[in-house]
Tab-separated table of C-alpha atoms in Angstrom:
chain	number	residue	atom	x	y	z
I	28	MET	CA	0.000	0.000	0.000
I	29	GLU	CA	1.402	3.375	-1.022
I	30	LYS	CA	2.267	5.575	1.942
I	31	LEU	CA	0.576	8.970	1.650
I	32	PHE	CA	1.440	10.638	4.964
I	33	GLY	CA	5.012	11.851	5.429
I	34	THR	CA	6.648	13.433	8.470
I	35	ASP	CA	4.615	16.600	7.876
I	36	GLY	CA	1.229	15.263	6.813
I	37	MET	CA	-0.046	14.530	3.329
I	38	ARG	CA	1.275	16.877	0.653
I	39	ALA	CA	0.933	17.053	-3.144
I	40	GLU	CA	-0.030	19.294	-6.038
I	41	ALA	CA	-3.520	20.614	-5.361
I	42	GLY	CA	-6.121	18.885	-7.520
I	43	ARG	CA	-4.018	15.761	-8.081
I	44	PHE	CA	-4.146	12.572	-6.056
I	45	PRO	CA	-4.151	12.495	-3.077
I	46	LEU	CA	-5.255	16.150	-2.996
I	47	ASP	CA	-8.091	15.801	-5.495
I	48	ALA	CA	-11.545	16.627	-4.126
I	49	ALA	CA	-12.751	13.012	-3.943
I	50	THR	CA	-9.701	11.823	-2.004
I	51	VAL	CA	-9.808	14.806	0.331
I	52	ARG	CA	-13.457	14.029	1.100
I	53	THR	CA	-12.513	10.430	1.759
I	54	THR	CA	-9.784	11.614	4.134
I	55	GLY	CA	-12.268	13.697	6.113
I	56	HIS	CA	-14.789	10.865	6.190
I	57	SER	CA	-12.159	8.357	7.310
I	58	LEU	CA	-10.787	10.577	10.070
I	59	ALA	CA	-14.270	11.202	11.447
I	60	ARG	CA	-15.090	7.489	11.526
I	61	HIS	CA	-11.838	6.546	13.252
I	62	LEU	CA	-12.202	9.342	15.802
I	63	SER	CA	-15.669	8.151	16.743
I	64	ALA	CA	-14.810	4.446	16.808
I	65	GLY	CA	-15.365	3.062	20.286
I	66	THR	CA	-16.422	6.404	21.779
I	67	GLY	CA	-20.092	6.412	20.875
I	68	ARG	CA	-20.093	10.167	20.388
I	69	ARG	CA	-19.843	12.662	17.568
I	70	PRO	CA	-16.275	13.946	17.097
I	71	PHE	CA	-15.474	17.651	16.847
I	72	ILE	CA	-12.871	18.779	14.265
I	73	ILE	CA	-11.407	22.287	14.015
I	74	THR	CA	-9.902	23.207	10.640
I	75	GLY	CA	-7.851	26.074	9.250
I	76	ARG	CA	-5.832	26.935	6.168
I	77	ASP	CA	-3.122	29.186	4.778
I	78	THR	CA	-3.625	31.627	1.888
I	79	ARG	CA	-3.276	29.341	-1.157
I	80	GLU	CA	-6.053	29.620	-3.720
I	81	SER	CA	-6.756	25.899	-3.325
I	82	GLY	CA	-7.139	26.121	0.448
I	83	ALA	CA	-10.842	26.999	0.524
I	84	TRP	CA	-12.051	24.149	-1.703
I	85	ILE	CA	-9.759	21.588	-0.046
I	86	GLU	CA	-11.006	22.617	3.392
I	87	ALA	CA	-14.576	22.474	2.075
I	88	ALA	CA	-14.088	19.008	0.617
I	89	PHE	CA	-12.499	17.755	3.830
I	90	ASP	CA	-15.315	19.165	5.967
I	91	ALA	CA	-17.931	17.653	3.634
I	92	GLY	CA	-16.423	14.200	4.069
I	93	ALA	CA	-15.973	14.618	7.811
I	94	ARG	CA	-19.608	15.627	8.241
I	95	GLU	CA	-20.683	12.650	6.165
I	96	GLY	CA	-18.614	10.571	8.594
I	97	GLY	CA	-20.533	12.032	11.530
I	98	ALA	CA	-18.224	14.827	12.699
I	99	ARG	CA	-19.029	18.368	13.706
I	100	CYS	CA	-16.640	20.785	11.961
I	101	GLU	CA	-15.743	24.397	12.588
I	102	SER	CA	-13.291	26.504	10.596
I	103	ALA	CA	-10.828	29.059	11.952
I	104	GLY	CA	-10.362	30.376	8.417
I	105	VAL	CA	-6.888	31.587	7.502
I	106	ILE	CA	-4.713	30.783	10.514
I	107	THR	CA	-1.245	29.461	11.266
I	108	THR	CA	-0.533	25.755	11.703
I	109	PRO	CA	0.337	26.183	15.411
I	110	GLY	CA	-2.853	28.211	15.770
I	111	VAL	CA	-4.925	25.188	14.768
I	112	ALA	CA	-2.887	22.953	17.086
I	113	TYR	CA	-3.561	25.412	19.933
I	114	LEU	CA	-7.287	25.435	19.234
I	115	ALA	CA	-7.430	21.640	19.044
I	116	ARG	CA	-5.850	21.495	22.490
I	117	THR	CA	-7.807	24.234	24.223
I	118	LEU	CA	-11.326	24.191	22.768
I	119	PRO	CA	-10.891	21.169	23.034
I	120	ALA	CA	-11.446	19.358	19.751
I	121	ASP	CA	-10.940	15.724	18.865
I	122	ALA	CA	-8.618	16.783	16.047
I	123	GLY	CA	-7.184	19.866	14.395
I	124	VAL	CA	-6.702	19.863	10.624
I	125	VAL	CA	-4.518	22.335	8.722
I	126	ILE	CA	-4.734	22.799	4.962
I	127	SER	CA	-1.224	23.989	4.091
I	128	ALA	CA	1.942	23.030	2.255
I	129	SER	CA	4.123	25.157	4.528
I	130	HIS	CA	7.035	26.610	2.519
I	131	ASN	CA	6.073	24.998	-0.806
I	132	PRO	CA	4.866	27.068	-3.798
I	133	TYR	CA	1.171	27.846	-4.189
I	134	GLU	CA	0.503	24.978	-6.613
I	135	ASP	CA	1.021	22.511	-3.759
I	136	ASN	CA	-1.112	21.989	-0.707
I	137	GLY	CA	-1.372	19.524	2.135
I	138	ILE	CA	-3.325	18.142	5.053
I	139	LYS	CA	-1.804	18.073	8.532
I	140	ILE	CA	-3.771	16.502	11.361
I	141	PHE	CA	-3.207	17.152	15.063
I	142	SER	CA	-4.492	15.272	18.072
I	143	PRO	CA	-6.002	17.173	21.037
I	144	THR	CA	-2.563	17.180	22.708
I	145	GLY	CA	-1.155	19.214	19.828
I	146	ARG	CA	0.924	16.309	18.532
I	147	LYS	CA	0.633	15.231	14.932
I	148	LEU	CA	-1.692	12.323	14.250
I	149	ASP	CA	-0.267	8.965	15.281
I	150	ASP	CA	1.138	6.623	12.629
I	151	ALA	CA	-1.454	3.932	13.273
I	152	THR	CA	-4.390	6.221	12.467
I	153	GLU	CA	-2.572	7.565	9.408
I	154	ARG	CA	-2.239	3.996	8.105
I	155	LEU	CA	-5.975	3.405	8.651
I	156	ILE	CA	-6.825	6.556	6.692
I	157	GLU	CA	-4.441	5.534	3.904
I	158	ALA	CA	-6.141	2.129	3.723
I	159	ASP	CA	-9.561	3.789	3.405
I	160	ILE	CA	-8.259	6.087	0.655
I	161	HIS	CA	-6.829	3.212	-1.376
I	162	GLU	CA	-9.937	1.065	-0.873
I	163	ARG	CA	-12.265	3.829	-2.064
I	164	ARG	CA	-9.993	4.678	-4.980
I	165	ASP	CA	-9.838	1.059	-6.103
I	166	SER	CA	-13.606	0.520	-5.826
I	167	GLN	CA	-14.479	3.899	-7.406
I	168	PRO	CA	-17.724	4.383	-5.475
I	169	THR	CA	-20.207	7.158	-6.042
I	170	PRO	CA	-19.129	10.476	-4.478
I	171	LEU	CA	-20.114	11.326	-0.942
I	172	ALA	CA	-23.432	13.109	-0.664
I	173	THR	CA	-22.177	16.615	0.084
I	174	THR	CA	-20.103	18.165	-2.691
I	175	SER	CA	-17.193	20.489	-2.021
I	176	GLN	CA	-18.988	23.320	-3.845
I	177	GLU	CA	-22.057	22.923	-1.653
I	178	ARG	CA	-19.870	22.986	1.430
I	179	MET	CA	-18.014	26.100	0.221
I	180	ASP	CA	-21.300	27.878	-0.311
I	181	SER	CA	-22.545	26.995	3.160
I	182	SER	CA	-19.279	27.963	4.838
I	183	ALA	CA	-19.325	31.455	3.374
I	184	ASP	CA	-22.201	32.701	5.518
I	185	ALA	CA	-21.793	35.421	8.125
I	186	GLY	CA	-22.074	32.993	11.028
I	187	ALA	CA	-19.134	30.911	9.835
I	188	ASP	CA	-17.041	34.036	9.265
I	189	THR	CA	-17.844	35.329	12.746
I	190	LEU	CA	-16.911	32.004	14.299
I	191	ALA	CA	-13.642	31.889	12.325
I	192	ARG	CA	-12.715	35.384	13.529
I	193	ALA	CA	-13.471	34.375	17.113
I	194	HIS	CA	-11.176	31.362	16.853
I	195	ALA	CA	-8.373	33.466	15.342
I	196	THR	CA	-8.788	36.101	18.062
I	197	ARG	CA	-8.615	33.408	20.739
I	198	TYR	CA	-5.198	32.324	19.435
I	199	LEU	CA	-3.927	35.896	19.043
I	200	ASP	CA	-5.006	36.737	22.599
I	201	TYR	CA	-3.166	33.674	23.878
I	202	LEU	CA	0.062	34.764	22.206
I	203	ALA	CA	-0.210	38.359	23.402
I	204	GLU	CA	-1.488	37.740	26.916
I	205	GLU	CA	0.201	34.465	27.847
I	206	ILE	CA	3.357	34.070	25.759
I	207	GLY	CA	3.884	37.844	25.530
I	208	ARG	CA	2.884	38.661	29.109
I	209	ASP	CA	4.914	41.626	30.489
I	210	LEU	CA	6.819	41.876	27.207
I	211	ASP	CA	7.252	45.565	26.403
I	212	LEU	CA	8.434	46.194	22.847
I	213	ALA	CA	7.989	49.956	22.938
I	214	GLY	CA	10.567	51.649	20.718
I	215	LEU	CA	11.683	48.390	19.083
I	216	ARG	CA	11.679	48.492	15.279
I	217	VAL	CA	10.812	45.202	13.607
I	218	VAL	CA	10.453	44.257	9.947
I	219	ALA	CA	8.091	41.283	9.524
I	220	ASP	CA	8.165	39.296	6.273
I	221	CYS	CA	4.814	37.498	6.303
I	222	ALA	CA	5.544	35.395	3.189
I	223	ASN	CA	2.092	36.326	1.844
I	224	GLY	CA	0.894	33.510	4.063
I	225	ALA	CA	-0.924	32.854	7.305
I	226	ALA	CA	1.313	35.223	9.308
I	227	CYS	CA	-0.231	38.213	7.474
I	228	ARG	CA	-3.254	38.008	9.727
I	229	PHE	CA	-1.307	37.721	12.964
I	230	ALA	CA	2.318	38.926	13.017
I	231	PRO	CA	1.830	42.688	12.468
I	232	GLU	CA	-1.082	42.891	14.909
I	233	LEU	CA	0.666	40.827	17.585
I	234	LEU	CA	3.923	42.776	17.496
I	235	SER	CA	2.153	46.141	17.330
I	236	ARG	CA	-0.089	45.156	20.231
I	237	LEU	CA	3.037	44.590	22.340
I	238	GLY	CA	4.396	48.020	21.446
I	239	ALA	CA	6.770	47.391	18.539
I	240	GLN	CA	7.056	49.649	15.511
I	241	VAL	CA	6.321	47.177	12.740
I	242	THR	CA	7.133	47.394	9.068
I	243	SER	CA	5.225	44.580	7.412
I	244	ILE	CA	6.265	43.245	3.995
I	245	ASN	CA	4.889	40.524	1.726
I	246	ASP	CA	1.575	40.858	3.509
I	247	ALA	CA	-0.832	41.003	0.558
I	248	PRO	CA	-1.706	37.403	-0.333
I	249	ASP	CA	-3.512	36.828	-3.622
I	250	GLY	CA	-3.718	33.028	-3.483
I	251	ARG	CA	-0.677	32.529	-5.686
I	252	ASN	CA	2.116	34.617	-4.160
I	253	ILE	CA	2.593	32.650	-0.933
I	254	ASN	CA	6.349	31.999	-0.413
I	255	ARG	CA	7.131	33.557	-3.809
I	256	GLU	CA	10.643	34.983	-3.386
I	257	CYS	CA	9.791	35.948	0.164
I	258	GLY	CA	9.573	34.534	3.673
I	259	SER	CA	11.879	32.076	5.378
I	260	LEU	CA	13.327	30.656	2.143
I	261	PHE	CA	14.463	34.103	1.002
I	262	VAL	CA	15.797	35.719	4.157
I	263	GLU	CA	18.371	37.637	2.132
I	264	ARG	CA	15.469	39.695	0.718
I	265	LEU	CA	14.661	40.781	4.267
I	266	ARG	CA	18.175	42.093	4.868
I	267	ASP	CA	17.796	45.195	2.697
I	268	GLN	CA	14.482	46.045	4.333
I	269	VAL	CA	16.007	45.833	7.812
I	270	LEU	CA	18.932	48.055	6.843
I	271	ASP	CA	16.715	50.593	5.037
I	272	ALA	CA	14.350	50.831	8.012
I	273	HIS	CA	17.206	50.988	10.540
I	274	ALA	CA	15.319	48.212	12.319
I	275	ASP	CA	16.476	46.334	15.397
I	276	LEU	CA	15.732	43.036	13.712
I	277	GLY	CA	13.737	41.374	10.967
I	278	VAL	CA	11.729	38.158	11.098
I	279	ALA	CA	10.735	35.974	8.156
I	280	PHE	CA	7.955	33.404	8.424
I	281	ASP	CA	7.054	30.562	6.109
I	282	GLY	CA	3.625	30.055	4.571
I	283	ASP	CA	1.968	28.537	7.638
I	284	ALA	CA	4.145	30.401	10.179
I	285	ASP	CA	5.357	27.374	12.107
I	286	ARG	CA	8.948	28.508	11.587
I	287	ALA	CA	10.794	31.819	11.805
I	288	LEU	CA	14.234	33.012	10.760
I	289	PHE	CA	15.767	36.345	11.701
I	290	VAL	CA	18.053	39.142	10.541
I	291	ASP	CA	19.894	41.297	13.085
I	292	ALA	CA	20.366	45.069	12.888
I	293	ARG	CA	23.562	44.654	10.829
I	294	GLY	CA	21.713	42.536	8.257
I	295	ALA	CA	23.330	39.264	9.386
I	296	GLY	CA	21.136	36.175	9.151
I	297	VAL	CA	20.114	34.300	12.301
I	298	ASP	CA	18.926	30.790	11.461
I	299	GLY	CA	17.439	28.098	13.661
I	300	ASP	CA	20.841	27.035	14.999
I	301	ALA	CA	21.706	30.572	16.088
I	302	THR	CA	18.232	30.954	17.594
I	303	LEU	CA	18.738	27.768	19.615
I	304	TRP	CA	22.071	29.157	20.822
I	305	VAL	CA	20.456	32.392	22.052
I	306	LEU	CA	17.511	30.664	23.709
I	307	ALA	CA	19.645	27.942	25.285
I	308	GLN	CA	21.833	30.546	26.975
I	309	TYR	CA	18.775	32.507	28.098
I	310	LEU	CA	17.025	29.497	29.623
I	311	ASP	CA	20.216	28.076	31.133
I	312	ALA	CA	21.029	31.355	32.893
I	313	ARG	CA	17.613	31.153	34.556
I	314	GLY	CA	17.801	27.479	35.480
I	315	ARG	CA	15.106	26.545	32.973
I	316	LEU	CA	17.118	24.463	30.500
I	317	GLU	CA	16.071	20.995	31.650
I	318	GLY	CA	18.950	18.527	31.830
I	319	ARG	CA	21.165	21.182	30.257
I	320	LYS	CA	20.300	19.618	26.896
I	321	VAL	CA	19.249	21.056	23.549
I	322	ILE	CA	17.645	18.838	20.906
I	323	ALA	CA	18.583	19.576	17.296
I	324	THR	CA	18.969	17.464	14.148
I	325	VAL	CA	21.793	15.838	12.268
I	326	MET	CA	21.755	18.892	9.978
I	327	SER	CA	22.512	21.421	12.728
I	328	ASN	CA	25.870	23.106	12.307
I	329	LEU	CA	28.893	21.735	14.116
I	330	GLY	CA	29.500	25.243	15.414
I	331	LEU	CA	26.346	25.005	17.527
I	332	GLU	CA	27.505	21.771	19.115
I	333	LEU	CA	30.919	23.235	19.942
I	334	ALA	CA	29.467	26.510	21.294
I	335	LEU	CA	27.056	24.653	23.571
I	336	ARG	CA	29.767	22.253	24.706
I	337	ALA	CA	31.875	25.222	25.800
I	338	ARG	CA	28.962	26.104	28.120
I	339	GLU	CA	28.715	22.474	29.264
I	340	ILE	CA	25.388	22.107	27.473
I	341	GLU	CA	24.821	18.884	25.544
I	342	LEU	CA	23.523	18.913	21.972
I	343	VAL	CA	21.434	15.813	21.230
I	344	ARG	CA	20.860	15.158	17.530
I	345	ALA	CA	17.656	13.686	16.103
I	346	SER	CA	16.714	12.741	12.557
I	347	VAL	CA	15.641	15.540	10.205
I	348	GLY	CA	12.059	16.654	10.835
I	349	ASP	CA	10.327	18.479	13.673
I	350	LYS	CA	8.425	15.251	14.369
I	351	TYR	CA	11.693	13.573	15.390
I	352	VAL	CA	12.864	16.588	17.367
I	353	LEU	CA	9.641	16.409	19.380
I	354	GLU	CA	10.039	12.689	19.977
I	355	GLU	CA	13.511	13.286	21.389
I	356	LEU	CA	12.312	16.207	23.503
I	357	LEU	CA	9.645	14.023	25.084
I	358	ARG	CA	12.018	11.080	25.514
I	359	THR	CA	14.729	13.120	27.258
I	360	GLY	CA	12.558	15.627	29.095
I	361	ALA	CA	14.509	18.499	27.509
I	362	SER	CA	12.846	21.915	27.329
I	363	LEU	CA	14.224	23.283	24.039
I	364	GLY	CA	14.665	21.846	20.580
I	365	GLY	CA	14.529	22.805	16.951
I	366	GLU	CA	15.844	22.713	13.427
I	367	GLN	CA	18.221	24.827	11.398
I	368	SER	CA	15.235	25.725	9.199
I	369	GLY	CA	13.632	27.697	12.037
I	370	HIS	CA	11.256	25.215	13.673
I	371	ILE	CA	11.717	25.807	17.415
I	372	ILE	CA	9.761	23.765	19.982
I	373	PHE	CA	9.165	24.586	23.641
I	374	PRO	CA	7.457	21.370	24.811
I	375	ARG	CA	6.453	22.832	28.171
I	376	VAL	CA	4.278	25.298	26.267
I	377	SER	CA	3.433	23.688	22.918
I	378	LEU	CA	4.292	20.487	21.068
I	379	VAL	CA	4.300	22.339	17.745
I	380	GLY	CA	6.845	24.729	16.299
I	381	ASP	CA	5.363	28.231	16.293
I	382	GLY	CA	7.126	31.065	14.465
I	383	LEU	CA	5.242	33.741	16.395
I	384	MET	CA	6.051	32.113	19.725
I	385	THR	CA	9.703	31.813	18.702
I	386	THR	CA	9.749	35.504	17.793
I	387	LEU	CA	8.315	36.553	21.155
I	388	SER	CA	10.793	34.306	22.977
I	389	LEU	CA	13.745	35.819	21.134
I	390	LEU	CA	12.443	39.339	21.800
I	391	ARG	CA	12.070	38.485	25.484
I	392	ALA	CA	15.698	37.352	25.596
I	393	MET	CA	16.708	40.698	24.075
I	394	GLN	CA	14.549	42.665	26.499
I	395	ASP	CA	15.566	40.830	29.666
I	396	SER	CA	19.272	40.911	28.834
I	397	GLN	CA	19.173	44.457	27.419
I	398	GLN	CA	21.265	43.202	24.513
I	399	SER	CA	20.860	43.345	20.751
I	400	LEU	CA	20.374	40.230	18.676
I	401	GLU	CA	23.923	40.669	17.377
I	402	GLN	CA	25.273	40.608	20.933
I	403	LEU	CA	23.205	37.568	21.882
I	404	THR	CA	24.472	35.487	18.969
I	405	ALA	CA	28.118	36.150	19.851
I	406	GLY	CA	30.024	33.015	20.742
I	407	PHE	CA	28.415	30.921	18.010
I	408	THR	CA	30.814	30.503	15.087
I	409	ARG	CA	29.279	28.721	12.153
I	410	TYR	CA	31.479	26.140	10.457
I	411	PRO	CA	31.518	26.295	6.645
I	412	GLN	CA	29.014	23.799	5.261
I	413	THR	CA	28.327	22.403	1.811
I	414	LEU	CA	25.328	20.412	0.631
I	415	VAL	CA	25.285	18.298	-2.548
I	416	ASN	CA	22.414	16.196	-3.898
I	417	VAL	CA	22.938	13.237	-6.231
I	418	ARG	CA	19.984	11.673	-8.059
I	419	VAL	CA	20.043	7.887	-7.620
I	420	ARG	CA	18.256	4.928	-9.210
I	421	GLU	CA	18.050	2.981	-5.950
I	422	LYS	CA	18.598	3.579	-2.240
I	423	ARG	CA	21.018	0.828	-1.277
I	424	PRO	CA	22.612	1.223	2.169
I	425	PHE	CA	25.824	3.160	1.615
I	426	GLU	CA	27.883	0.748	3.689
I	427	GLU	CA	26.881	-2.058	1.304
I	428	VAL	CA	28.422	-0.272	-1.688
I	429	PRO	CA	32.208	-0.810	-1.281
I	430	GLU	CA	33.368	2.194	-3.293
I	431	ILE	CA	31.020	4.562	-1.452
I	432	ALA	CA	31.962	3.162	1.944
I	433	SER	CA	35.652	3.500	1.091
I	434	GLU	CA	35.342	7.094	-0.130
I	435	SER	CA	33.287	8.024	2.942
I	436	ARG	CA	36.027	6.705	5.213
I	437	ARG	CA	38.601	8.716	3.244
I	438	VAL	CA	36.562	11.897	3.664
I	439	GLU	CA	36.190	11.348	7.410
I	440	ALA	CA	39.913	10.658	7.778
I	441	THR	CA	40.724	13.845	5.847
I	442	LEU	CA	38.492	15.869	8.175
I	443	ALA	CA	40.410	14.310	11.074
I	444	GLY	CA	37.937	15.260	13.781
I	445	LYS	CA	37.818	18.889	12.604
I	446	GLY	CA	34.701	18.494	10.515
I	447	ARG	CA	31.730	16.268	9.903
I	448	LEU	CA	30.261	14.164	7.081
I	449	LEU	CA	26.569	13.354	6.941
I	450	LEU	CA	25.485	11.044	4.145
I	451	ARG	CA	21.809	10.126	3.880
I	452	TYR	CA	18.970	9.544	1.455
I	453	SER	CA	16.093	11.959	1.036
I	454	GLY	CA	12.888	10.713	2.603
I	455	THR	CA	10.743	12.020	-0.264
I	456	GLU	CA	12.931	12.026	-3.402
I	457	SER	CA	15.368	9.702	-5.163
I	458	LEU	CA	18.347	11.663	-3.908
I	459	ALA	CA	21.500	10.948	-1.947
I	460	ARG	CA	22.294	13.972	0.210
I	461	ILE	CA	25.893	14.827	1.092
I	462	MET	CA	26.549	17.340	3.843
I	463	ILE	CA	30.113	18.167	4.893
I	464	GLU	CA	31.246	20.704	7.474
I	465	GLY	CA	34.798	21.804	8.092
I	466	ARG	CA	37.032	24.788	8.661
I	467	GLU	CA	37.817	25.481	4.992
I	468	GLN	CA	35.049	25.979	2.426
I	469	GLU	CA	37.193	25.071	-0.580
I	470	LYS	CA	38.356	21.848	1.044
I	471	ILE	CA	34.894	20.600	2.013
I	472	GLU	CA	33.490	21.468	-1.417
I	473	ARG	CA	36.235	19.395	-3.035
I	474	LEU	CA	35.560	16.464	-0.706
I	475	ALA	CA	31.828	16.661	-1.385
I	476	ALA	CA	32.391	16.738	-5.146
I	477	ASP	CA	34.663	13.679	-4.941
I	478	LEU	CA	32.122	11.718	-2.922
I	479	ALA	CA	29.297	12.812	-5.240
I	480	SER	CA	31.222	11.464	-8.233
I	481	VAL	CA	31.640	8.098	-6.560
I	482	ILE	CA	27.915	7.898	-5.708
I	483	GLU	CA	27.007	8.957	-9.259
I	484	ARG	CA	29.111	6.147	-10.741
I	485	ALA	CA	27.768	3.546	-8.326
I	486	LEU	CA	24.098	4.471	-7.960
I	487	GLY	CA	23.413	7.360	-10.342
I	488	ALA	CA	20.104	7.534	-12.152
I	489	GLY	CA	21.901	8.160	-15.438
């Protein structure tokens, strides 16, 4: 059976399987049935979406199927992914469903499902939903009774809009009054790149409400411009805006605002690794860094590991994906984890990465220490890093291919403990990924090119 759910939900080009209307309806129907199984009651599902043009009809199709399966559905409208997770936890709902493809272009979309705890849906239930999808697709039954167009028409009434605004306000109030409690941003100049996504509705209002002077950019979504040369994948575009505005910092969100990357007043980028460094020091100084551990991934820069070690803080590496970071956080009891890409998780507060929460936490560290972001990132020296992808025809274990294993050992010996090689396959594409860190950019690029040539000869797709 083809696996449809990845580490971040089900994602594809909107309108194509498994994000065609019929399959989306089946997904909603299946989730509702499995939520109600054994409980004897009608499940409640809260949904939300980002700003893609496909978001409304996908949400409508999902809700139509879920209602056919016996669920009660409410929409929070355009809202961030962590916003839906928060609502699922606090309303409470039996599940929260986000229609978003995060940082992907507008043509794509996705379905992410959260349990009432705020964790992503468990693997077992995902497999059950996948089985229902494949069974319905194979049997080609008649469509479910309620069409997506009918559901879109019914969801556009004033009552639904009022309810959606109330849900969004509930989340915004939580961020401002709980996460941002006693945070005074008066006089602070912030540039917020909203990626023409879900942050447009929240970031400027939240930061202004706490006293900041906000310059908002890429905040006019048209359904097709989400993530287009803006947001967390194009932080360099934010740099000029920060310098022109003489801002204290800039923040760039992705399409669903579950991650955030920063630019300091000099225009220097501050990625997830640097953010972890700042927050780890802040929490540790206040005795709130549980176990004196930080959870990151195998992709986090060696410089972060060395900087933390100098403070006698342990860096624990998990597999790539915020799902695996969370698993390690819960296993170890650590209080801070994240990814280089800007997903930061504070498990004592939320089990989901939240770009707005990360922003407030970083601003609190600046306020409490009376230091600039540039000053707070001092002590973290990033090692040069190179990434090379090689398209492969098969994903044989590298250690079982003698020439690859031999070349990998040569690379590691050349680095001689002053660098790091990470060789892995992509989880979603037919790619071998080579990541090498070391002190000299030219040297690591040469080593990566040599190893890529060996992989190409042995496993290349031709």
